[in-house]
């Protein structure tokens, strides 16, 4: 997975953005079942501030929150995904991780929901200004949480998607197609649908359609996204259109975000912060 939030963070560590001192803490709230939460907050700030929950690819959590410095008073929270697969999964050897991946997906979904509830009760946080940020494969997790929790004020999806089974099938078909040609693509498509069924994945679209008129959404989309099937982004827009939420989309040239594309990352981050200011979240 791509370390999107990690590279967002690298661009925010300049002295110009370091006017507010932050401290990073580790919390293990009993009500979260011992889940280790990383919290980055201003060292000193009076009043209640917004909370931003960050979820990106599988390798973002601790590094992202440590380096992310928006230069404005807010609280940042995340946790590491409970699954660390090898960087390269072969076929069929990678199938041995399927059970572990299924458990991790459902643990993450539950963890994000509990974190939303927990942070809203913290004395230094304004429960009316909670924002969920999902980049790439973090998008479905935060989308489902926002649909279940109308108290979430904002939702930002950077290169996000719906129709998760279609995305899994597409990625597997692309990977196996490189090694086995057309046959590999057919196996990848079939395998992706089967794995989605086995994992009992909730339909992201159903949760997005539940968003209320008090919630706002920002989509940051790649015009020529090469890692997502077009129908997955169409499904995302359709689900938002069926909701009562206010939403807008910014489309940028190029493909799916990758590490090292600092200009693109800086643009997406600036758009996110500007949007939160326009929505009176910051």
Short mmCIF file of N, CA, C and O in Angstrom, two decimals, residues 157-237:
data_model
loop_
_atom_site.label_atom_id
_atom_site.label_comp_id
_atom_site.label_asym_id
_atom_site.label_seq_id
_atom_site.Cartn_x
_atom_site.Cartn_y
_atom_site.Cartn_z
N UNK A 157 -11.74 12.13 1.15
CA UNK A 157 -11.31 10.90 0.49
C UNK A 157 -10.33 11.26 -0.62
O UNK A 157 -10.71 11.83 -1.65
N UNK A 158 -9.06 10.97 -0.40
CA UNK A 158 -8.02 11.24 -1.38
C UNK A 158 -7.76 9.98 -2.19
O UNK A 158 -7.30 8.97 -1.66
N UNK A 159 -8.09 10.04 -3.48
CA UNK A 159 -7.98 8.89 -4.37
C UNK A 159 -8.72 7.69 -3.78
O UNK A 159 -8.22 6.57 -3.73
N UNK A 160 -9.94 7.98 -3.33
CA UNK A 160 -10.78 6.96 -2.70
C UNK A 160 -11.67 6.25 -3.70
O UNK A 160 -11.66 6.54 -4.90
N UNK A 161 -12.49 5.36 -3.19
CA UNK A 161 -13.32 4.52 -4.05
C UNK A 161 -14.41 3.84 -3.24
O UNK A 161 -14.36 3.78 -2.01
N UNK A 162 -15.41 3.34 -3.95
CA UNK A 162 -16.41 2.44 -3.39
C UNK A 162 -16.29 1.13 -4.18
O UNK A 162 -15.30 0.92 -4.89
N UNK A 163 -17.29 0.25 -4.05
CA UNK A 163 -17.26 -1.05 -4.75
C UNK A 163 -15.92 -1.76 -4.52
O UNK A 163 -15.15 -2.02 -5.45
N UNK A 164 -15.64 -2.06 -3.26
CA UNK A 164 -14.38 -2.69 -2.87
C UNK A 164 -14.12 -4.00 -3.62
O UNK A 164 -13.00 -4.26 -4.06
N UNK A 165 -15.13 -4.89 -3.80
CA UNK A 165 -14.87 -6.11 -4.55
C UNK A 165 -14.33 -5.86 -5.96
O UNK A 165 -13.46 -6.59 -6.45
N UNK A 166 -14.83 -4.81 -6.61
CA UNK A 166 -14.35 -4.48 -7.95
C UNK A 166 -12.88 -4.07 -7.92
O UNK A 166 -12.10 -4.42 -8.82
N UNK A 167 -12.49 -3.36 -6.88
CA UNK A 167 -11.10 -2.92 -6.76
C UNK A 167 -10.18 -4.10 -6.49
O UNK A 167 -9.11 -4.22 -7.09
N UNK A 168 -10.59 -4.98 -5.58
CA UNK A 168 -9.77 -6.16 -5.29
C UNK A 168 -9.60 -7.01 -6.54
O UNK A 168 -8.49 -7.47 -6.87
N UNK A 169 -10.69 -7.22 -7.26
CA UNK A 169 -10.63 -8.02 -8.49
C UNK A 169 -9.72 -7.37 -9.52
O UNK A 169 -8.92 -8.04 -10.19
N UNK A 170 -9.84 -6.06 -9.66
CA UNK A 170 -9.04 -5.33 -10.63
C UNK A 170 -7.55 -5.44 -10.31
O UNK A 170 -6.73 -5.70 -11.20
N UNK A 171 -7.20 -5.24 -9.04
CA UNK A 171 -5.79 -5.29 -8.67
C UNK A 171 -5.21 -6.69 -8.84
O UNK A 171 -4.07 -6.86 -9.30
N UNK A 172 -5.99 -7.71 -8.46
CA UNK A 172 -5.51 -9.08 -8.63
C UNK A 172 -5.40 -9.44 -10.10
O UNK A 172 -4.43 -10.11 -10.53
N UNK A 173 -6.36 -9.00 -10.91
CA UNK A 173 -6.31 -9.28 -12.34
C UNK A 173 -5.10 -8.62 -12.98
O UNK A 173 -4.43 -9.22 -13.85
N UNK A 174 -4.79 -7.40 -12.57
CA UNK A 174 -3.61 -6.71 -13.10
C UNK A 174 -2.34 -7.44 -12.71
O UNK A 174 -1.43 -7.64 -13.55
N UNK A 175 -2.25 -7.85 -11.45
CA UNK A 175 -1.03 -8.52 -10.96
C UNK A 175 -0.83 -9.87 -11.62
O UNK A 175 0.26 -10.19 -12.11
N UNK A 176 -1.89 -10.69 -11.65
CA UNK A 176 -1.76 -12.02 -12.24
C UNK A 176 -1.67 -11.96 -13.76
O UNK A 176 -1.06 -12.81 -14.39
N UNK A 177 -2.27 -10.93 -14.35
CA UNK A 177 -2.18 -10.78 -15.79
C UNK A 177 -0.78 -10.53 -16.27
O UNK A 177 -0.40 -10.95 -17.37
N UNK A 178 0.02 -9.84 -15.45
CA UNK A 178 1.41 -9.59 -15.83
C UNK A 178 2.21 -10.88 -15.90
O UNK A 178 3.16 -11.00 -16.69
N UNK A 179 1.85 -11.85 -15.07
CA UNK A 179 2.60 -13.11 -15.03
C UNK A 179 2.00 -14.21 -15.90
O UNK A 179 2.73 -15.04 -16.45
N UNK A 180 0.66 -14.19 -16.01
CA UNK A 180 -0.01 -15.31 -16.68
C UNK A 180 -0.92 -14.90 -17.83
O UNK A 180 -1.69 -15.72 -18.34
N UNK A 181 -0.85 -13.66 -18.23
CA UNK A 181 -1.62 -13.23 -19.39
C UNK A 181 -3.12 -13.20 -19.13
O UNK A 181 -3.59 -12.97 -18.01
N UNK A 182 -3.87 -13.48 -20.19
CA UNK A 182 -5.33 -13.43 -20.11
C UNK A 182 -5.86 -14.41 -19.07
O UNK A 182 -6.81 -14.10 -18.33
N UNK A 183 -5.26 -15.58 -19.01
CA UNK A 183 -5.70 -16.56 -18.02
C UNK A 183 -5.53 -16.01 -16.60
O UNK A 183 -6.41 -16.17 -15.74
N UNK A 184 -4.40 -15.34 -16.36
CA UNK A 184 -4.15 -14.75 -15.06
C UNK A 184 -5.17 -13.69 -14.71
O UNK A 184 -5.62 -13.58 -13.57
N UNK A 185 -5.57 -12.89 -15.73
CA UNK A 185 -6.57 -11.85 -15.48
C UNK A 185 -7.92 -12.49 -15.11
O UNK A 185 -8.62 -11.99 -14.21
N UNK A 186 -8.26 -13.55 -15.79
CA UNK A 186 -9.53 -14.22 -15.49
C UNK A 186 -9.51 -14.79 -14.07
O UNK A 186 -10.48 -14.63 -13.31
N UNK A 187 -8.39 -15.43 -13.71
CA UNK A 187 -8.26 -15.98 -12.36
C UNK A 187 -8.31 -14.86 -11.32
O UNK A 187 -8.96 -14.99 -10.27
N UNK A 188 -7.65 -13.74 -11.61
CA UNK A 188 -7.63 -12.62 -10.68
C UNK A 188 -9.02 -12.06 -10.43
O UNK A 188 -9.39 -11.77 -9.29
N UNK A 189 -9.80 -11.91 -11.49
CA UNK A 189 -11.17 -11.42 -11.35
C UNK A 189 -12.01 -12.36 -10.50
O UNK A 189 -12.74 -11.93 -9.60
N UNK A 190 -11.93 -13.63 -10.82
CA UNK A 190 -12.70 -14.64 -10.10
C UNK A 190 -12.26 -14.71 -8.64
O UNK A 190 -13.10 -14.73 -7.72
N UNK A 191 -10.96 -14.69 -8.42
CA UNK A 191 -10.42 -14.79 -7.07
C UNK A 191 -10.80 -13.57 -6.24
O UNK A 191 -11.15 -13.69 -5.06
N UNK A 192 -10.76 -12.40 -6.85
CA UNK A 192 -11.10 -11.18 -6.13
C UNK A 192 -12.53 -11.20 -5.62
O UNK A 192 -12.80 -10.82 -4.47
N UNK A 193 -13.46 -11.63 -6.46
CA UNK A 193 -14.86 -11.71 -6.03
C UNK A 193 -15.02 -12.75 -4.92
O UNK A 193 -15.77 -12.54 -3.95
N UNK A 194 -14.31 -13.86 -5.06
CA UNK A 194 -14.40 -14.90 -4.04
C UNK A 194 -13.84 -14.45 -2.70
O UNK A 194 -14.43 -14.71 -1.65
N UNK A 195 -12.72 -13.75 -2.74
CA UNK A 195 -12.11 -13.27 -1.50
C UNK A 195 -13.00 -12.22 -0.83
O UNK A 195 -13.11 -12.18 0.40
N UNK A 196 -13.64 -11.37 -1.63
CA UNK A 196 -14.54 -10.36 -1.07
C UNK A 196 -15.73 -11.02 -0.38
O UNK A 196 -16.16 -10.58 0.69
N UNK A 197 -16.25 -12.07 -0.99
CA UNK A 197 -17.36 -12.81 -0.39
C UNK A 197 -16.90 -13.47 0.91
O UNK A 197 -17.60 -13.39 1.93
N UNK A 198 -15.73 -14.09 0.89
CA UNK A 198 -15.21 -14.76 2.08
C UNK A 198 -14.97 -13.77 3.21
O UNK A 198 -15.26 -14.06 4.39
N UNK A 199 -14.46 -12.59 2.89
CA UNK A 199 -14.14 -11.60 3.91
C UNK A 199 -15.37 -10.92 4.46
O UNK A 199 -15.28 -10.18 5.45
N UNK A 200 -16.54 -11.17 3.85
CA UNK A 200 -17.80 -10.56 4.30
C UNK A 200 -17.67 -9.04 4.38
O UNK A 200 -17.98 -8.42 5.39
N UNK A 201 -17.20 -8.47 3.27
CA UNK A 201 -16.98 -7.03 3.24
C UNK A 201 -18.30 -6.28 3.17
O UNK A 201 -19.12 -6.53 2.29
N UNK A 202 -18.52 -5.33 4.06
CA UNK A 202 -19.72 -4.49 3.96
C UNK A 202 -19.64 -3.65 2.69
O UNK A 202 -18.55 -3.35 2.19
N UNK A 203 -20.77 -3.26 2.16
CA UNK A 203 -20.81 -2.42 0.95
C UNK A 203 -20.58 -0.97 1.34
O UNK A 203 -21.43 -0.35 1.99
N UNK A 204 -19.45 -0.43 0.94
CA UNK A 204 -19.12 0.96 1.27
C UNK A 204 -20.21 1.91 0.80
O UNK A 204 -20.54 2.90 1.47
N UNK A 205 -20.79 1.63 -0.36
CA UNK A 205 -21.82 2.51 -0.95
C UNK A 205 -23.01 2.67 -0.02
O UNK A 205 -23.62 3.75 0.06
N UNK A 206 -23.39 1.60 0.67
CA UNK A 206 -24.55 1.65 1.56
C UNK A 206 -24.33 2.65 2.70
O UNK A 206 -25.25 3.37 3.11
N UNK A 207 -23.11 2.69 3.21
CA UNK A 207 -22.80 3.60 4.32
C UNK A 207 -22.68 5.04 3.83
O UNK A 207 -23.10 5.97 4.53
N UNK A 208 -22.10 5.24 2.66
CA UNK A 208 -22.00 6.59 2.12
C UNK A 208 -23.39 7.18 1.85
O UNK A 208 -23.62 8.38 2.06
N UNK A 209 -24.30 6.33 1.40
CA UNK A 209 -25.66 6.81 1.11
C UNK A 209 -26.39 7.24 2.37
O UNK A 209 -27.40 7.95 2.29
N UNK A 210 -25.90 6.86 3.54
CA UNK A 210 -26.53 7.24 4.80
C UNK A 210 -26.10 8.62 5.29
O UNK A 210 -26.65 9.13 6.28
N UNK A 211 -25.11 9.23 4.67
CA UNK A 211 -24.60 10.51 5.14
C UNK A 211 -25.73 11.54 5.19
O UNK A 211 -26.58 11.59 4.31
N UNK A 212 -25.69 12.37 6.20
CA UNK A 212 -26.78 13.31 6.45
C UNK A 212 -26.44 14.71 5.92
O UNK A 212 -25.30 15.00 5.55
N UNK A 213 -27.43 15.59 5.97
CA UNK A 213 -27.25 16.95 5.47
C UNK A 213 -26.31 17.77 6.34
O UNK A 213 -25.86 18.85 5.94
N UNK A 214 -26.00 17.28 7.53
CA UNK A 214 -25.06 17.99 8.41
C UNK A 214 -23.61 17.61 8.12
O UNK A 214 -22.70 18.15 8.75
N UNK A 215 -23.40 16.69 7.20
CA UNK A 215 -22.05 16.21 6.89
C UNK A 215 -21.59 16.73 5.53
O UNK A 215 -22.40 16.88 4.61
N UNK A 216 -20.29 16.96 5.42
CA UNK A 216 -19.71 17.45 4.17
C UNK A 216 -18.57 16.53 3.75
O UNK A 216 -17.85 15.97 4.58
N UNK A 217 -18.41 16.39 2.42
CA UNK A 217 -17.42 15.45 1.88
C UNK A 217 -16.60 16.15 0.80
O UNK A 217 -17.13 16.90 -0.02
N UNK A 218 -15.30 15.88 0.82
CA UNK A 218 -14.41 16.35 -0.23
C UNK A 218 -13.76 15.15 -0.89
O UNK A 218 -13.14 14.31 -0.23
N UNK A 219 -13.92 15.05 -2.21
CA UNK A 219 -13.24 14.02 -2.99
C UNK A 219 -12.06 14.66 -3.70
O UNK A 219 -12.19 15.70 -4.35
N UNK A 220 -10.91 14.02 -3.60
CA UNK A 220 -9.71 14.44 -4.31
C UNK A 220 -9.35 13.29 -5.25
O UNK A 220 -8.87 12.25 -4.81
N UNK A 221 -9.64 13.48 -6.54
CA UNK A 221 -9.62 12.38 -7.50
C UNK A 221 -8.52 12.56 -8.54
O UNK A 221 -8.25 13.69 -8.97
N UNK A 222 -7.90 11.47 -8.95
CA UNK A 222 -6.93 11.48 -10.03
C UNK A 222 -7.65 11.27 -11.36
O UNK A 222 -8.43 10.32 -11.50
N UNK A 223 -7.42 12.15 -12.31
CA UNK A 223 -8.12 12.07 -13.60
C UNK A 223 -7.84 10.75 -14.32
O UNK A 223 -8.73 10.16 -14.94
N UNK A 224 -6.60 10.29 -14.26
CA UNK A 224 -6.22 9.06 -14.96
C UNK A 224 -5.71 8.03 -13.97
O UNK A 224 -4.60 7.50 -14.11
N UNK A 225 -6.54 7.75 -12.95
CA UNK A 225 -6.13 6.80 -11.91
C UNK A 225 -5.86 5.43 -12.51
O UNK A 225 -6.72 4.81 -13.12
N UNK A 226 -4.63 4.95 -12.32
CA UNK A 226 -4.20 3.68 -12.91
C UNK A 226 -4.24 2.52 -11.93
O UNK A 226 -3.89 1.40 -12.30
N UNK A 227 -4.67 2.75 -10.71
CA UNK A 227 -4.75 1.67 -9.73
C UNK A 227 -6.18 1.34 -9.33
O UNK A 227 -6.40 0.41 -8.57
N UNK A 228 -7.13 2.10 -9.83
CA UNK A 228 -8.54 1.86 -9.50
C UNK A 228 -9.34 1.68 -10.79
O UNK A 228 -9.14 2.42 -11.75
N UNK A 229 -10.28 0.73 -10.82
CA UNK A 229 -11.15 0.62 -11.99
C UNK A 229 -12.12 1.80 -12.01
O UNK A 229 -12.59 2.25 -10.96
N UNK A 230 -12.43 2.35 -13.18
CA UNK A 230 -13.32 3.52 -13.25
C UNK A 230 -14.65 3.32 -12.54
O UNK A 230 -15.17 4.26 -11.93
N UNK A 231 -15.18 2.10 -12.57
CA UNK A 231 -16.49 1.88 -11.96
C UNK A 231 -16.47 2.06 -10.45
O UNK A 231 -17.49 2.37 -9.83
N UNK A 232 -15.29 1.90 -9.81
CA UNK A 232 -15.20 2.08 -8.36
C UNK A 232 -15.34 3.54 -7.97
O UNK A 232 -15.92 3.87 -6.93
N UNK A 233 -14.82 4.44 -8.81
CA UNK A 233 -14.95 5.87 -8.54
C UNK A 233 -16.36 6.34 -8.89
O UNK A 233 -16.94 7.18 -8.20
N UNK A 234 -16.92 5.78 -9.96
CA UNK A 234 -18.31 6.10 -10.32
C UNK A 234 -19.25 5.68 -9.21
O UNK A 234 -20.19 6.41 -8.84
N UNK A 235 -19.01 4.51 -8.62
CA UNK A 235 -19.84 4.02 -7.52
C UNK A 235 -19.75 4.96 -6.32
O UNK A 235 -20.74 5.17 -5.60
N UNK A 236 -18.57 5.53 -6.10
CA UNK A 236 -18.39 6.47 -5.00
C UNK A 236 -19.24 7.72 -5.22
O UNK A 236 -19.96 8.17 -4.31
N UNK A 237 -19.18 8.28 -6.41
CA UNK A 237 -19.97 9.48 -6.72
C UNK A 237 -21.47 9.18 -6.63
O UNK A 237 -22.25 9.99 -6.12
#
